[in-house]
């Protein structure tokens, strides 16, 4: 996995030289939200700019926007997550992924935080 992170607690996995990345929320985000009860996912074909609101995560405690960590076009959404939002809690870095996006600007991905920088951010927040 080549995972990077945003200050808004999204993760993005861009394997190898692929231009399709998988996006979800971090373990820290799902801990802060509590039990996820609903997710609003972007439509396939939607073009997003970096930091656009791509969806909403609702929990028993709060609702939070999901931001696009990079610009691109949504190519797939996780229908299993829509059917069972608790996957965002039980496996946020795996089966609880939100959507896949075809990157339009690789440099945006390159500029995101690696795991150690993200861990430092979480530790200091």
C-alpha positions as a printed NumPy array, in Angstrom:
array([[  0.   ,   0.   ,   0.   ],
       [  1.218,   3.482,  -0.846],
       [ -1.021,   5.381,   1.543],
       [ -0.95 ,   9.14 ,   2.137],
       [ -3.078,  11.235,   4.47 ],
       [ -4.799,  14.62 ,   4.645],
       [ -5.126,  17.01 ,   7.598],
       [ -8.89 ,  16.328,   7.34 ],
       [ -8.269,  12.638,   8.217],
       [ -8.825,  11.034,   4.833],
       [ -6.452,   8.406,   3.503],
       [ -5.647,   7.789,  -0.144],
       [ -3.974,   4.696,  -1.519],
       [ -2.309,   4.914,  -4.927],
       [ -0.721,   1.551,  -5.7  ],
       [  2.403,   1.57 ,  -7.836],
       [  2.195,   3.627, -11.021],
       [ -1.592,   3.38 , -11.12 ],
       [ -3.65 ,   6.522, -11.65 ],
       [ -6.689,   5.137,  -9.799],
       [ -6.61 ,   5.832,  -6.056],
       [ -8.809,   4.507,  -3.263],
       [-10.031,   6.963,  -0.613],
       [-11.473,   6.512,   2.876],
       [-11.413,   7.916,   6.384],
       [ -8.654,   7.185,   8.88 ],
       [ -8.855,   5.182,  12.07 ],
       [ -8.552,   8.484,  13.953],
       [-11.535,   9.941,  12.063],
       [-13.79 ,   6.962,  12.716],
       [-12.76 ,   6.992,  16.409],
       [-13.705,  10.671,  16.653],
       [-17.006,  10.149,  14.838],
       [-18.167,   7.092,  16.734],
       [-20.578,   4.581,  15.223],
       [-21.111,   5.469,  11.544],
       [-24.773,   5.097,  10.579],
       [-24.933,   6.678,   7.102],
       [-22.598,   7.635,   4.266],
       [-23.335,   9.847,   1.289],
       [-20.991,   8.927,  -1.544],
       [-20.252,  10.87 ,  -4.734],
       [-21.772,   9.684,  -7.996],
       [-19.568,   7.769, -10.416],
       [-18.446,  10.207, -13.113],
       [-18.344,  13.203, -10.756],
       [-15.325,  15.437, -11.295],
       [-13.886,  16.738,  -8.051],
       [-11.293,  19.406,  -7.353],
       [ -8.904,  18.887,  -4.457],
       [-10.646,  19.76 ,  -1.156],
       [-14.152,  19.643,  -2.695],
       [-16.769,  18.027,  -0.477],
       [-17.073,  14.514,  -1.895],
       [-19.582,  13.1  ,   0.557],
       [-20.862,  13.044,   4.11 ],
       [-20.293,  10.649,   6.982],
       [-22.982,  10.584,   9.67 ],
       [-22.525,   8.939,  13.036],
       [-24.516,   8.73 ,  16.23 ],
       [-22.45 ,  11.708,  17.482],
       [-21.974,  13.979,  14.476],
       [-21.925,  14.48 ,  10.736],
       [-18.715,  15.286,   8.899],
       [-17.876,  16.191,   5.336],
       [-15.602,  13.921,   3.347],
       [-13.146,  15.935,   1.235],
       [-11.429,  14.942,  -1.992],
       [ -7.714,  14.653,  -1.19 ],
       [ -6.876,  15.094,  -4.887],
       [ -8.531,  16.323,  -8.061],
       [ -9.959,  13.768, -10.438],
       [-12.993,  11.813, -11.602],
       [-14.862,   9.323,  -9.419],
       [-14.665,   5.905, -11.087],
       [-16.188,   3.679,  -8.402],
       [-18.005,   3.932,  -5.069],
       [-18.172,   1.34 ,  -2.322],
       [-21.75 ,   0.059,  -2.502],
       [-21.022,  -2.358,   0.365],
       [-20.293,   0.673,   2.562],
       [-23.531,   2.335,   1.499],
       [-25.395,  -0.853,   2.478],
       [-23.425,  -1.306,   5.736],
       [-21.958,   2.015,   6.953],
       [-20.468,   0.263,  10.011],
       [-17.66 ,  -0.955,   7.705],
       [-16.21 ,   2.548,   8.143],
       [-15.735,   1.649,  11.827],
       [-14.834,  -2.015,  11.626],
       [-12.35 ,  -1.754,   8.729],
       [-11.745,   1.917,   7.808],
       [ -8.491,   1.197,   5.951],
       [ -9.855,  -1.841,   4.103],
       [-13.442,  -2.883,   3.375],
       [-14.67 ,   0.518,   4.627],
       [-13.173,   2.494,   1.718],
       [-15.427,   5.219,   0.273],
       [-14.623,   5.786,  -3.403],
       [-12.005,   5.475,  -6.121],
       [-10.816,   8.398,  -8.178],
       [ -8.776,   8.747, -11.355],
       [ -6.174,  11.373, -10.522],
       [ -5.85 ,  14.406, -12.736],
       [ -2.768,  15.825, -10.948],
       [ -0.193,  13.434,  -9.481],
       [  1.618,  16.308,  -7.723],
       [ -1.378,  16.765,  -5.381],
       [ -0.984,  13.176,  -4.206],
       [  2.781,  13.578,  -3.852],
       [  2.28 ,  16.602,  -1.572],
       [  0.09 ,  14.746,   0.962],
       [  1.394,  13.484,   4.324],
       [  3.079,  10.134,   4.773],
       [  2.229,   7.93 ,   7.774],
       [  4.812,   9.448,  10.122],
       [  3.722,  13.031,   9.35 ],
       [  0.071,  12.058,   9.844],
       [  0.858,  10.281,  13.143],
       [  2.598,  13.466,  14.319],
       [ -0.445,  15.551,  13.334],
       [ -2.805,  13.268,  15.272],
       [ -0.493,  13.18 ,  18.285],
       [ -0.391,  16.979,  18.433],
       [ -4.109,  17.594,  17.938]])
